[in-house]
Coordinates of C-alpha atoms in Angstrom, one line a residue:
M1 CA 23.2 -29.0 -33.3
S2 CA 24.4 -27.3 -29.9
V3 CA 24.8 -29.0 -26.7
S4 CA 25.2 -27.0 -23.0
V5 CA 27.5 -29.3 -21.7
Q6 CA 30.2 -28.2 -19.4
T7 CA 33.9 -28.5 -20.7
T8 CA 37.1 -29.4 -19.2
P9 CA 39.8 -27.4 -21.5
A10 CA 42.7 -30.1 -21.3
I11 CA 42.8 -34.4 -20.9
I12 CA 45.2 -36.6 -20.1
T13 CA 45.6 -39.5 -22.3
F14 CA 47.2 -42.8 -20.5
G15 CA 48.9 -46.4 -22.4
P16 CA 48.9 -49.0 -23.0
I17 CA 47.8 -50.0 -19.7
A18 CA 48.0 -54.5 -19.9
L19 CA 45.7 -55.9 -18.1
P20 CA 46.4 -59.7 -16.3
A21 CA 43.6 -61.7 -18.8
P22 CA 45.1 -65.8 -18.5
D23 CA 41.8 -67.4 -19.6
R24 CA 42.2 -65.2 -22.4
G25 CA 45.7 -65.3 -23.7
Q26 CA 46.9 -62.6 -23.7
D27 CA 46.9 -59.2 -21.8
L28 CA 44.1 -57.2 -22.4
H29 CA 45.3 -53.5 -23.5
L30 CA 43.3 -50.7 -23.0
R31 CA 44.2 -46.7 -23.4
V32 CA 41.9 -44.8 -20.6
S33 CA 41.4 -40.7 -21.5
A34 CA 39.5 -38.2 -18.9
P35 CA 39.7 -34.8 -18.6
A36 CA 42.8 -33.1 -15.9
V37 CA 40.4 -32.0 -13.8
G38 CA 38.0 -32.8 -11.2
D39 CA 36.2 -35.6 -9.6
D40 CA 32.9 -37.7 -9.3
L41 CA 33.9 -38.3 -13.5
P42 CA 31.2 -40.6 -15.5
V43 CA 32.5 -43.8 -16.9
I44 CA 32.3 -44.8 -20.6
L45 CA 34.1 -48.0 -21.9
M46 CA 34.8 -48.3 -25.7
A47 CA 34.1 -50.8 -27.6
H48 CA 35.3 -50.4 -31.0
G49 CA 34.6 -52.1 -34.2
F50 CA 36.5 -55.1 -36.1
A51 CA 39.6 -55.3 -36.2
K52 CA 40.0 -51.7 -35.2
S53 CA 42.5 -51.0 -31.4
L54 CA 42.5 -49.2 -28.7
R55 CA 44.0 -46.7 -31.2
D56 CA 40.8 -45.4 -32.7
Y57 CA 38.1 -43.6 -31.9
A58 CA 39.7 -40.5 -31.7
P59 CA 37.3 -37.8 -32.5
L60 CA 34.9 -39.5 -30.2
V61 CA 36.7 -40.1 -27.2
D62 CA 38.0 -36.4 -27.3
F63 CA 34.9 -34.8 -27.2
W64 CA 33.7 -36.4 -24.5
T65 CA 36.8 -36.1 -22.3
A66 CA 36.3 -32.5 -23.7
H67 CA 32.6 -32.3 -21.7
G68 CA 34.0 -34.2 -18.9
F69 CA 33.9 -38.4 -18.9
A70 CA 36.3 -40.8 -18.0
V71 CA 36.7 -43.5 -21.0
I72 CA 38.1 -46.6 -21.7
Q73 CA 39.3 -48.8 -24.3
P74 CA 40.3 -51.8 -24.7
T75 CA 41.8 -53.6 -28.5
F76 CA 40.2 -56.7 -28.2
L77 CA 41.1 -60.2 -29.7
D78 CA 40.5 -59.1 -33.4
S79 CA 41.6 -56.0 -33.5
A80 CA 44.5 -56.2 -36.6
T81 CA 46.4 -55.1 -35.0
L82 CA 47.3 -58.0 -33.1
D83 CA 47.0 -60.7 -36.2
L84 CA 45.5 -63.4 -35.0
A85 CA 45.4 -66.5 -37.8
P86 CA 41.2 -67.6 -38.7
T87 CA 41.9 -71.2 -37.0
D88 CA 43.1 -69.8 -33.3
P89 CA 40.6 -72.2 -31.8
R90 CA 39.7 -68.5 -29.9
T91 CA 37.8 -66.9 -33.4
P92 CA 35.0 -68.9 -33.1
D93 CA 34.1 -67.4 -29.6
I94 CA 35.7 -63.2 -29.9
W95 CA 32.5 -62.4 -29.2
K96 CA 32.5 -63.8 -26.0
H97 CA 35.9 -62.8 -24.7
R98 CA 35.1 -59.5 -26.4
V99 CA 32.2 -58.7 -23.5
A100 CA 34.3 -60.5 -21.3
D101 CA 37.1 -57.7 -21.3
M102 CA 34.3 -54.7 -21.4
K103 CA 33.6 -57.4 -18.1
R104 CA 36.7 -57.5 -16.6
I105 CA 37.6 -53.9 -17.3
L106 CA 35.2 -53.1 -14.3
D107 CA 36.2 -55.5 -12.3
D108 CA 39.8 -54.1 -12.2
L109 CA 38.6 -50.4 -11.8
D110 CA 41.3 -50.6 -8.9
Q111 CA 44.1 -51.5 -10.6
I112 CA 43.8 -48.8 -13.4
E113 CA 43.4 -46.3 -11.1
D114 CA 46.6 -48.1 -9.6
V115 CA 48.6 -47.6 -12.6
V116 CA 47.4 -44.2 -13.9
P117 CA 48.0 -42.2 -10.6
Q118 CA 45.8 -39.3 -12.0
L119 CA 43.2 -40.9 -12.3
K120 CA 43.1 -42.3 -8.6
G121 CA 40.1 -41.0 -7.1
R122 CA 38.2 -39.2 -9.6
L123 CA 36.0 -41.8 -11.1
D124 CA 32.0 -42.4 -10.3
R125 CA 31.6 -46.0 -9.9
T126 CA 27.9 -45.6 -10.1
R127 CA 27.6 -43.6 -13.2
I128 CA 29.3 -46.0 -16.2
A129 CA 28.1 -46.3 -19.9
A130 CA 29.2 -48.1 -22.4
V131 CA 29.3 -47.3 -26.1
G132 CA 29.9 -49.2 -30.2
H133 CA 31.1 -49.1 -33.1
S134 CA 29.9 -51.5 -35.3
Y135 CA 31.1 -55.0 -34.2
G136 CA 31.5 -52.7 -30.9
G137 CA 27.4 -52.3 -31.2
Q138 CA 27.1 -56.1 -30.9
T139 CA 29.2 -56.0 -27.8
V140 CA 27.7 -53.4 -26.1
G141 CA 24.3 -54.7 -26.9
M142 CA 25.7 -58.2 -24.9
L143 CA 26.3 -55.9 -22.6
L144 CA 22.8 -54.5 -22.7
G145 CA 20.9 -57.2 -22.4
A146 CA 20.5 -58.3 -26.0
R147 CA 21.5 -62.6 -26.3
V148 CA 22.2 -64.1 -28.8
I149 CA 19.9 -66.9 -30.8
G150 CA 21.5 -70.2 -31.8
S151 CA 20.9 -72.6 -35.1
D152 CA 19.1 -74.7 -32.6
G153 CA 16.1 -71.9 -31.8
T154 CA 17.6 -71.9 -28.0
I155 CA 18.2 -68.6 -26.5
S156 CA 22.4 -67.6 -24.8
E157 CA 23.4 -67.0 -21.2
D158 CA 22.3 -63.5 -20.4
M159 CA 26.1 -61.7 -20.8
S160 CA 24.7 -58.4 -19.3
D161 CA 26.1 -56.1 -16.6
P162 CA 24.3 -54.2 -14.3
R163 CA 27.1 -51.9 -13.7
I164 CA 26.4 -50.4 -17.1
K165 CA 23.4 -47.7 -16.9
A166 CA 23.0 -46.7 -20.1
G167 CA 24.3 -47.1 -23.7
V168 CA 24.4 -46.0 -27.4
L169 CA 25.2 -48.6 -30.3
L170 CA 26.8 -46.9 -33.4
S171 CA 25.8 -48.5 -36.7
T172 CA 24.8 -51.2 -34.4
T173 CA 24.0 -55.1 -36.9
G174 CA 20.3 -56.2 -37.1
L175 CA 18.5 -59.5 -37.5
G176 CA 20.3 -62.5 -38.5
G177 CA 18.1 -65.1 -40.1
E178 CA 17.2 -64.4 -43.6
F179 CA 17.4 -61.1 -43.4
L180 CA 22.1 -62.5 -43.3
T181 CA 24.6 -62.9 -46.7
P182 CA 25.7 -66.2 -47.0
F183 CA 29.2 -65.7 -46.2
A184 CA 27.5 -63.5 -43.2
A185 CA 25.7 -66.8 -42.3
E186 CA 28.6 -68.4 -42.3
H187 CA 31.6 -67.1 -40.4
F188 CA 29.3 -64.7 -38.7
S189 CA 26.8 -67.3 -36.4
F190 CA 26.6 -64.6 -33.8
M191 CA 24.3 -61.9 -35.6
T192 CA 21.2 -63.8 -34.8
P193 CA 20.5 -61.4 -32.0
S194 CA 17.3 -61.5 -29.7
F195 CA 16.5 -58.0 -29.1
A196 CA 13.4 -58.5 -26.5
E197 CA 15.8 -58.8 -24.0
L198 CA 17.8 -55.6 -24.0
T199 CA 16.3 -53.1 -21.4
T200 CA 19.5 -50.9 -19.8
P201 CA 18.5 -47.1 -22.1
A202 CA 20.4 -46.7 -25.1
L203 CA 20.9 -44.5 -27.9
V204 CA 20.7 -45.9 -31.2
V205 CA 22.5 -44.3 -33.8
A206 CA 22.1 -45.1 -37.7
G207 CA 23.2 -44.2 -41.6
D208 CA 20.2 -43.7 -44.2
K209 CA 22.4 -45.0 -46.5
D210 CA 24.7 -48.1 -44.9
D211 CA 24.0 -50.6 -47.1
S212 CA 26.3 -53.5 -45.7
P213 CA 27.2 -56.7 -47.3
L214 CA 26.7 -58.4 -44.3
S215 CA 23.0 -57.9 -44.6
T216 CA 20.4 -59.2 -47.3
R217 CA 18.2 -55.8 -46.2
G218 CA 18.8 -52.5 -47.4
P219 CA 19.6 -49.7 -44.5
D220 CA 16.6 -50.2 -42.4
W221 CA 19.0 -53.6 -41.4
F222 CA 20.6 -50.8 -38.6
T223 CA 17.8 -50.1 -36.8
D224 CA 16.2 -53.0 -35.5
V225 CA 18.0 -52.4 -32.4
Y226 CA 15.3 -50.0 -31.4
K227 CA 12.3 -51.3 -32.7
L228 CA 12.7 -54.5 -31.3
S229 CA 14.2 -53.6 -27.9
P230 CA 12.6 -52.1 -25.5
G231 CA 15.7 -50.7 -23.5
A232 CA 16.8 -48.7 -26.8
T233 CA 15.0 -45.1 -26.1
A234 CA 16.0 -43.4 -28.8
L235 CA 17.0 -43.5 -32.6
V236 CA 18.8 -41.3 -34.5
T237 CA 18.9 -41.5 -38.4
L238 CA 21.9 -39.3 -40.2
F239 CA 21.1 -38.2 -43.5
G240 CA 24.1 -39.2 -45.5
G241 CA 25.2 -41.8 -42.7
E242 CA 27.1 -44.9 -44.1
H243 CA 28.9 -47.4 -41.7
L244 CA 31.5 -44.7 -40.3
L245 CA 29.2 -42.1 -39.9
G246 CA 30.8 -39.5 -41.5
G247 CA 34.0 -40.4 -40.1
I248 CA 34.1 -41.3 -36.4
T249 CA 37.4 -43.8 -36.1
G250 CA 39.7 -41.1 -36.2
Y251 CA 41.4 -37.8 -38.0
G252 CA 41.7 -37.9 -41.7
V253 CA 41.0 -41.5 -41.5
T254 CA 41.2 -43.5 -45.3
D255 CA 38.2 -46.2 -44.9
T256 CA 35.7 -43.4 -44.1
T257 CA 33.2 -43.3 -47.4
D258 CA 31.2 -40.4 -46.1
E259 CA 33.2 -38.1 -45.0
S260 CA 31.4 -35.4 -42.7
P261 CA 32.6 -33.2 -40.5
A262 CA 29.2 -32.3 -40.0
R263 CA 28.1 -36.0 -39.3
V264 CA 30.9 -36.6 -37.2
S265 CA 29.9 -34.0 -34.8
A266 CA 26.2 -35.3 -34.6
V267 CA 27.7 -37.3 -33.7
Q268 CA 30.1 -36.6 -30.5
E269 CA 27.2 -33.9 -29.2
L270 CA 23.9 -36.3 -29.5
S271 CA 26.0 -39.2 -27.5
T272 CA 27.3 -37.0 -24.6
A273 CA 23.7 -34.8 -25.1
Y274 CA 22.0 -38.3 -24.6
L275 CA 24.4 -40.2 -21.7
R276 CA 24.3 -36.8 -20.0
T277 CA 21.0 -36.8 -19.5
A278 CA 20.8 -41.0 -19.0
L279 CA 23.4 -40.4 -16.1
Y280 CA 21.7 -37.6 -14.3
D281 CA 18.6 -37.4 -13.0
D282 CA 17.7 -33.6 -13.1
D283 CA 20.8 -33.6 -17.0
T284 CA 18.4 -31.1 -19.6
A285 CA 21.0 -32.0 -22.0
W286 CA 19.4 -34.8 -24.7
L287 CA 16.2 -32.6 -24.0
E288 CA 17.8 -29.4 -25.4
A289 CA 19.7 -31.7 -27.3
T290 CA 16.8 -32.8 -30.2
K291 CA 15.2 -29.0 -29.7
A292 CA 17.9 -28.7 -31.2
V293 CA 17.8 -30.7 -33.8
A294 CA 13.8 -29.8 -34.4
D295 CA 14.3 -26.0 -34.0
S296 CA 17.3 -26.5 -37.2
P297 CA 17.2 -25.3 -40.4
D298 CA 19.6 -27.8 -42.3
P299 CA 19.2 -31.1 -39.8
Q300 CA 21.9 -33.7 -40.2
G301 CA 18.9 -36.7 -38.7
R302 CA 16.5 -36.7 -36.9
I303 CA 14.6 -37.9 -33.8
E304 CA 12.7 -40.5 -32.6
E305 CA 11.8 -41.7 -29.4
K306 CA 9.2 -45.1 -27.4
S307 CA 9.8 -42.4 -24.7
A308 CA 11.5 -39.7 -23.6
I309 CA 14.8 -40.0 -21.1
T310 CA 13.8 -36.9 -19.1
T311 CA 12.0 -36.9 -16.4
P312 CA 8.5 -34.8 -15.8
E313 CA 9.9 -32.6 -13.7
V314 CA 12.7 -31.3 -16.1
A315 CA 10.6 -31.1 -19.1
E316 CA 8.1 -28.6 -16.7
A317 CA 11.0 -27.1 -16.0
L318 CA 12.0 -26.2 -19.2

C-alpha cells in the first residue's frame, strides 16, 4: 500500500510537559511531537491503551509527524508509570478522567505552545483529530459522540467535543452486556457503550485474530463501533491482526503477539490517509489508499465503507 502524502525530513519531540490539573489529583503529563518545519499543522491527540503512557506508540507518532501532523500524547491515570492503587477513589472513574484529560489539552493549547517555542503559532486549530487504541479507542469514541449505558439502562451524558473533527479507533471494544465476560462486567462497567450517538467521521481498524478475554464473542466484537455508529465511515480489517495490530505500541516491544512490520505499515499509511482526507476537503489520500489496497496482489487487509469521505468532485477528478 502506498499513500501519496508530502513528507517532512525532520521532527521535534518535547516532553514531558506538565499541565496543572488540580481536580485530577496530579498534573497531566504530555509529550508533543511535530515536523521541524512548516505551518498550519493539523493536530492528532493520541489516547494510549490500558497501562501505556506518553512514551508509547512511536511507530505511529513518528509516521504521522513525518507526514505533517503535530501529535500530542497524554499519560492517563491508568498508566503503569503512575502505579495508581486499585483502591484509589479515582479508579472507578478513570474512563471519565481520560476524556477530561483530552479536553484539557485542547483548552490549554496556548500554554502548550508557550512551553514548546518551536511550536508557537504553527498549529491549525480548525483541523484536530483524535486517535485511540484499545482503552484509548473507548476514550476517543466518547469524544466523537459515543455514550455509556448505565446499569439501569440510562444513557450517559454527552461527552463529545466539536473541536475534534475526525477520529481513528484502533482495536476498540464493542458492545457490553451479555457480550462481556464476568470479569469485564465486574471491573469495567463503562464497557457498555451506545454507538448510535457517535456521529463524528471515524476510521475503525480491527484485527481478524483479535480474540479478547474481555468478550464472549470473537474478533468481530471489535467491529461493532463501525456497524453501529453513523459516524464510522470506514472499517479496515487486518488479516492476522491481533490486539496490537502488528506492533503499533513501540519498536521491538515484547508484548506484541502478532509482530508484523507490514501490518504496522498498513495502520500507519491508512490512518494518515483517512485523516488527511477527513480534515481537508480536497485531499485525495484516502481514495488513493483504498485503490492501492484493492489493486494489491498481497493486501494486508480489506476495507469496507458505508459512505466515502471523499467528495464527488474529488472522485470525479481522479
